[in-house]
Short mmCIF file of C-alpha atoms and ligand atoms in Angstrom, two decimals:
data_model
loop_
_atom_site.label_atom_id
_atom_site.label_comp_id
_atom_site.label_asym_id
_atom_site.label_seq_id
_atom_site.Cartn_x
_atom_site.Cartn_y
_atom_site.Cartn_z
CA MET A 28 7.77 33.85 1.30
CA LYS A 29 6.93 31.00 -1.12
CA LEU A 30 7.95 28.00 -0.01
CA LYS A 31 7.99 24.64 -2.36
CA PHE A 32 7.51 21.45 -0.36
CA THR A 33 6.93 17.88 -1.13
CA LYS A 34 4.57 15.94 1.27
CA MET A 35 5.39 12.26 1.38
CA HIS A 36 4.89 9.67 3.95
CA GLY A 37 6.54 6.45 5.22
CA ALA A 38 3.60 3.97 5.96
CA GLY A 39 1.26 6.74 6.77
CA ASN A 40 3.55 8.83 9.08
CA ASP A 41 2.99 11.96 6.91
CA PHE A 42 5.61 14.64 6.14
CA VAL A 43 6.32 18.11 4.45
CA VAL A 44 9.83 17.51 2.82
CA ILE A 45 11.80 21.02 2.30
CA ASP A 46 14.55 21.36 0.08
CA ALA A 47 16.98 23.96 1.93
CA VAL A 48 19.85 23.18 -0.16
CA ASN A 49 18.20 25.00 -3.23
CA GLN A 50 16.11 27.85 -0.86
CA GLN A 51 16.60 29.41 2.39
CA VAL A 52 14.47 28.34 5.11
CA THR A 53 14.76 29.94 8.57
CA PHE A 54 11.35 29.50 10.12
CA THR A 55 10.04 29.83 13.89
CA PRO A 56 8.49 27.17 15.74
CA GLU A 57 5.17 28.89 15.28
CA GLN A 58 5.59 28.70 11.45
CA TRP A 59 6.28 25.02 11.60
CA LYS A 60 3.28 24.41 13.76
CA ALA A 61 1.36 26.18 10.86
CA LEU A 62 2.55 24.35 8.06
CA ALA A 63 1.80 21.39 9.91
CA ASP A 64 -1.94 22.36 10.58
CA ARG A 65 -4.14 19.92 9.04
CA ARG A 66 -6.89 22.52 8.70
CA PHE A 67 -4.71 26.05 7.97
CA GLY A 68 -1.93 24.72 6.92
CA VAL A 69 -0.50 21.90 4.65
CA GLY A 70 -1.01 18.99 7.30
CA ALA A 71 1.63 16.74 8.49
CA ASP A 72 3.23 14.64 11.61
CA GLN A 73 6.30 16.13 10.79
CA MET A 74 8.58 18.29 8.95
CA LEU A 75 11.94 17.89 7.23
CA VAL A 76 14.57 20.01 5.98
CA VAL A 77 16.86 18.69 3.91
CA GLU A 78 20.42 20.79 3.88
CA LYS A 79 24.18 20.78 3.05
CA PRO A 80 26.11 18.76 5.27
CA GLN A 81 28.09 20.66 8.37
CA SER A 82 30.45 17.72 8.38
CA ASP A 83 33.25 16.55 6.37
CA GLY A 84 32.49 12.88 4.80
CA VAL A 85 28.95 13.52 5.10
CA ASP A 86 26.59 13.60 1.87
CA PHE A 87 23.59 15.58 3.50
CA ARG A 88 22.06 17.08 7.09
CA TYR A 89 18.36 16.80 7.85
CA ARG A 90 16.22 18.51 10.48
CA ILE A 91 13.55 17.21 12.03
CA TYR A 92 10.45 19.12 13.20
CA ASN A 93 7.17 17.66 15.01
CA ALA A 94 3.59 19.05 14.39
CA ASP A 95 3.80 21.13 17.52
CA GLY A 96 6.98 23.11 16.22
CA GLY A 97 9.79 21.28 17.85
CA GLU A 98 12.85 20.05 16.75
CA VAL A 99 13.79 16.77 17.54
CA GLU A 100 16.84 14.64 17.36
CA GLN A 101 15.47 11.83 15.09
CA CYS A 102 12.85 10.19 12.76
CA GLY A 103 13.11 6.77 11.34
CA ASN A 104 10.34 6.91 8.83
CA GLY A 105 11.79 10.10 7.90
CA ALA A 106 14.86 9.11 7.22
CA ARG A 107 13.36 6.66 4.77
CA ALA A 108 11.17 9.82 2.96
CA PHE A 109 14.62 11.61 2.69
CA VAL A 110 16.33 8.88 0.61
CA ARG A 111 13.41 8.94 -1.63
CA PHE A 112 13.24 12.94 -1.77
CA VAL A 113 17.37 13.20 -2.55
CA THR A 114 17.13 10.36 -4.85
CA ASP A 115 14.37 11.57 -6.94
CA LYS A 116 15.06 15.20 -6.67
CA GLY A 117 18.53 14.14 -8.31
CA LEU A 118 20.36 15.77 -5.00
CA THR A 119 22.57 12.83 -5.22
CA ASP A 120 23.05 9.73 -7.58
CA LYS A 121 24.03 8.17 -4.48
CA ARG A 122 21.88 4.62 -2.99
CA ALA A 123 24.14 4.19 0.32
CA ILE A 124 23.54 8.07 1.64
CA LYS A 125 25.69 9.47 4.94
CA VAL A 126 22.94 12.07 6.48
CA GLU A 127 23.64 13.46 9.78
CA THR A 128 20.31 14.55 12.35
CA MET A 129 20.83 16.31 15.78
CA SER A 130 21.44 12.71 17.43
CA GLY A 131 24.31 11.51 14.97
CA VAL A 132 25.03 10.46 11.33
CA ILE A 133 22.77 7.46 9.93
CA GLU A 134 23.14 5.94 6.60
CA PRO A 135 19.87 5.09 4.77
CA ARG A 136 19.87 2.55 1.76
CA LEU A 137 17.74 2.56 -1.36
CA GLU A 138 17.41 -1.14 -1.73
CA ALA A 139 16.81 -2.83 -5.48
CA ASP A 140 13.07 -3.82 -4.42
CA GLY A 141 12.45 0.26 -3.77
CA ARG A 142 12.06 0.01 0.02
CA ILE A 143 14.92 1.67 2.13
CA THR A 144 16.78 0.43 4.85
CA VAL A 145 18.20 2.50 7.34
CA ASP A 146 20.77 1.99 9.87
CA MET A 147 19.56 3.72 12.96
CA GLY A 148 22.84 3.04 15.09
CA ALA A 149 22.74 1.11 18.48
CA PRO A 150 19.86 1.77 20.89
CA ILE A 151 20.60 3.97 24.14
CA LEU A 152 19.29 1.60 27.10
CA ASP A 153 21.26 3.84 30.40
CA ALA A 154 18.24 5.95 31.54
CA VAL A 155 19.93 8.71 32.32
CA ARG A 156 20.71 9.14 28.58
CA VAL A 157 17.17 8.50 27.55
CA PRO A 158 16.58 10.54 29.46
CA PHE A 159 14.33 9.07 31.93
CA ASP A 160 14.45 9.85 35.66
CA ALA A 161 14.66 6.72 37.46
CA ASN A 162 15.44 8.06 41.03
CA GLY A 163 13.45 6.41 43.92
CA LEU A 164 11.67 3.85 41.48
CA GLN A 165 12.24 0.25 42.05
CA ALA A 166 12.87 -1.21 38.54
CA ARG A 167 11.70 -5.23 37.83
CA ALA A 168 13.91 -7.35 36.00
CA GLU A 169 12.51 -9.14 33.07
CA HIS A 170 15.26 -11.37 30.96
CA GLU A 171 17.64 -9.01 29.82
CA ASP A 172 15.62 -5.75 30.59
CA MET A 173 14.96 -3.25 33.17
CA LEU A 174 11.28 -2.36 33.59
CA TRP A 175 10.35 0.68 35.28
CA PRO A 176 6.75 1.61 37.05
CA LEU A 177 4.98 4.59 36.10
CA GLU A 178 1.83 5.71 37.55
CA ILE A 179 -0.84 6.88 34.72
CA ASN A 180 -4.68 7.49 35.18
CA GLY A 181 -4.50 5.59 38.35
CA LYS A 182 -2.80 2.60 37.48
CA THR A 183 0.82 1.28 37.21
CA ILE A 184 2.35 0.49 33.83
CA TRP A 185 5.51 -0.83 33.54
CA ILE A 186 7.51 0.29 30.65
CA SER A 187 11.21 -0.14 28.99
CA ALA A 188 13.02 3.25 28.68
CA VAL A 189 14.91 3.23 25.56
CA SER A 190 16.53 6.11 23.06
CA MET A 191 16.76 5.86 19.09
CA GLY A 192 18.55 9.34 19.76
CA ASN A 193 14.53 10.48 20.76
CA PRO A 194 12.95 9.40 23.67
CA HIS A 195 10.62 6.14 23.73
CA ALA A 196 8.45 4.50 26.58
CA VAL A 197 7.36 1.09 25.57
CA GLN A 198 4.77 -1.02 27.17
CA VAL A 199 3.36 -4.57 26.12
CA VAL A 200 -0.18 -4.59 25.99
CA ALA A 201 -2.75 -7.61 25.44
CA ASP A 202 -4.42 -5.65 22.55
CA ALA A 203 -2.88 -2.70 20.67
CA ASP A 204 -6.18 -1.70 19.04
CA ALA A 205 -8.08 -1.75 22.47
CA ALA A 206 -5.25 -0.21 24.24
CA PRO A 207 -6.19 3.49 25.99
CA VAL A 208 -3.57 5.06 23.55
CA GLY A 209 -5.76 8.69 23.28
CA ILE A 210 -6.16 8.48 27.10
CA ASP A 211 -2.84 7.03 28.34
CA GLY A 212 -0.66 8.82 25.44
CA PRO A 213 -0.78 12.14 26.65
CA VAL A 214 0.03 11.46 30.20
CA ILE A 215 2.92 9.26 29.50
CA GLU A 216 3.89 11.73 26.90
CA ASN A 217 4.18 14.59 29.19
CA HIS A 218 5.04 12.35 32.44
CA PRO A 219 7.67 14.25 34.86
CA ARG A 220 10.12 11.27 34.82
CA PHE A 221 11.12 12.18 31.01
CA PRO A 222 12.16 15.59 31.02
CA ALA A 223 12.40 15.92 27.47
CA ARG A 224 8.84 14.27 27.03
CA VAL A 225 8.66 10.84 25.21
CA ASN A 226 6.97 9.10 22.52
CA ALA A 227 4.74 6.66 23.96
CA GLY A 228 4.57 2.73 22.89
CA PHE A 229 1.90 0.57 22.72
CA MET A 230 3.19 -3.09 21.36
CA GLN A 231 1.18 -6.31 21.03
CA VAL A 232 3.34 -9.68 21.09
CA VAL A 233 1.89 -11.47 17.75
CA ASP A 234 4.62 -13.92 17.78
CA ARG A 235 8.40 -14.10 18.17
CA HIS A 236 8.85 -12.29 14.76
CA ALA A 237 5.65 -10.41 15.08
CA VAL A 238 4.51 -7.25 16.84
CA LYS A 239 1.23 -4.58 16.74
CA LEU A 240 2.07 -0.99 17.52
CA ARG A 241 0.82 2.24 18.07
CA VAL A 242 2.58 5.24 19.00
CA PHE A 243 1.60 8.35 20.67
CA GLU A 244 4.24 10.23 19.63
CA ARG A 245 5.94 13.36 21.41
CA GLY A 246 4.90 16.56 19.38
CA ALA A 247 2.57 15.14 17.56
CA GLY A 248 -0.34 12.58 18.98
CA GLU A 249 -0.89 9.26 17.93
CA THR A 250 0.79 8.62 14.25
CA LEU A 251 -0.39 5.80 12.01
CA ALA A 252 3.35 4.71 12.54
CA CYS A 253 6.52 5.84 14.13
CA GLY A 254 9.82 4.11 12.86
CA THR A 255 12.05 4.71 15.93
CA GLY A 256 9.36 3.94 17.95
CA ALA A 257 9.03 0.40 16.09
CA CYS A 258 12.81 -0.06 16.85
CA ALA A 259 12.43 0.81 20.34
CA ALA A 260 9.51 -1.50 20.56
CA VAL A 261 11.60 -4.15 18.89
CA VAL A 262 15.00 -3.67 21.15
CA ALA A 263 12.63 -3.77 24.39
CA GLY A 264 10.76 -6.91 23.11
CA ILE A 265 14.14 -8.53 22.44
CA ARG A 266 15.46 -7.73 25.94
CA ARG A 267 12.28 -8.59 27.35
CA GLY A 268 12.98 -12.44 25.80
CA LEU A 269 9.58 -12.32 23.87
CA LEU A 270 11.05 -11.49 20.10
CA ASP A 271 13.89 -12.76 18.15
CA SER A 272 15.20 -10.64 15.45
CA PRO A 273 13.77 -9.77 12.46
CA VAL A 274 10.33 -8.45 13.66
CA THR A 275 7.56 -7.28 11.32
CA VAL A 276 5.81 -4.49 13.03
CA ALA A 277 2.24 -4.08 11.86
CA THR A 278 1.06 -0.27 12.41
CA ARG A 279 -1.78 1.27 11.63
CA GLY A 280 -0.24 2.93 8.59
CA GLY A 281 1.57 -0.21 7.03
CA GLU A 282 4.39 -2.61 7.52
CA LEU A 283 8.01 -2.08 9.00
CA SER A 284 10.50 -4.67 9.30
CA ILE A 285 13.50 -4.15 12.37
CA ALA A 286 16.43 -6.28 12.50
CA TRP A 287 18.83 -6.03 15.66
CA ASP A 288 21.51 -8.49 16.82
CA GLY A 289 21.88 -7.14 20.36
CA GLY A 290 24.19 -5.01 22.28
CA ALA A 291 25.89 -2.41 20.52
CA ALA A 292 24.57 -3.44 17.40
CA PRO A 293 22.73 -1.04 14.87
CA VAL A 294 19.38 -1.33 14.77
CA LEU A 295 18.34 -1.78 11.26
CA LEU A 296 14.95 -0.12 9.76
CA THR A 297 13.16 -1.24 6.66
CA GLY A 298 9.93 0.14 5.23
CA PRO A 299 8.39 2.13 2.54
CA ALA A 300 8.58 5.67 1.67
CA VAL A 301 6.13 7.63 -0.95
CA THR A 302 6.28 10.91 -2.63
CA VAL A 303 2.34 12.19 -2.70
CA PHE A 304 2.42 15.65 -4.03
CA GLU A 305 4.46 18.76 -5.11
CA GLY A 306 3.10 21.88 -3.55
CA GLU A 307 3.84 25.20 -2.67
CA ILE A 308 2.80 27.78 -0.15
CA ASP A 309 2.81 31.32 0.91
CA ILE A 310 4.31 31.23 4.63
N1 LIG B 21 7.87 12.49 17.63
C1 LIG B 21 9.21 12.08 17.31
C2 LIG B 21 9.84 12.50 16.23
C3 LIG B 21 8.99 11.55 15.14
C4 LIG B 21 9.44 10.30 15.00
C5 LIG B 21 8.82 9.45 14.26
N2 LIG B 21 7.96 10.07 13.29
C6 LIG B 21 9.73 8.49 13.66
O1 LIG B 21 9.30 7.61 12.16
O2 LIG B 21 10.83 7.72 14.19
C7 LIG B 21 10.24 12.63 18.71
O3 LIG B 21 9.33 13.71 19.42
O4 LIG B 21 11.00 11.93 19.39
#
């Protein structure tokens, strides 16, 4: 079939965005993987599929597929690209849009300055719901947080387990640029204590309102930015007593801003969303 798509990115985390309101899209994981391939396909970290809503009181549904073809629960940078897409395509004239995802309804908003703020909902900190198997592990309390030991490549790392609808393992490192993201990232991603696998965050604290972050993403490898990863890292940093809201997150692809008042308060993610080109592909 001929598939129309829009290539977009949010701080360098890049997407193939598809209007499934006006075209029928039912692909296999192999087809999603082929679309994401940077040599034989269009190339992207994730594919975002915009559909009519299934629930009342919601404007759209959007589905997220990783480069490995697997469907996942949430994508923070993708939520911003979604807003830019439906606005620019004239699929809505709203500026605050209710969109349902696999992990629930979120409400991204197009700001007057063109940036987009997404209410990502409250973080999930109960290990079982991340999901993280903590059985038999001895946690280390730090401020409000619980740090868990993981055996990785012959060493023990201490991680915060946080879900933003999707699972994250966040560790603090002295130097994000020097962190062994390519070596430890895949081992963390596939660690048996994360039954749904996990996104691995490497956070360097710059000051109480700024961090540098690299994320080895589940199903995509290291990306230039990870929106839910930035949310999870800031939540972990605030709970560890290392950060105060709001926090500027410097990623390799650009800056994100995260605000969180703690507890059951929502995490607010603000950042850019850019359309790169329109395309069509036979798939
Ligand atoms: N790799 C993630 C999905 C994309 C998240 C990321 N691109 C973001 O901006 O939040 C996962 O498997 O949970």
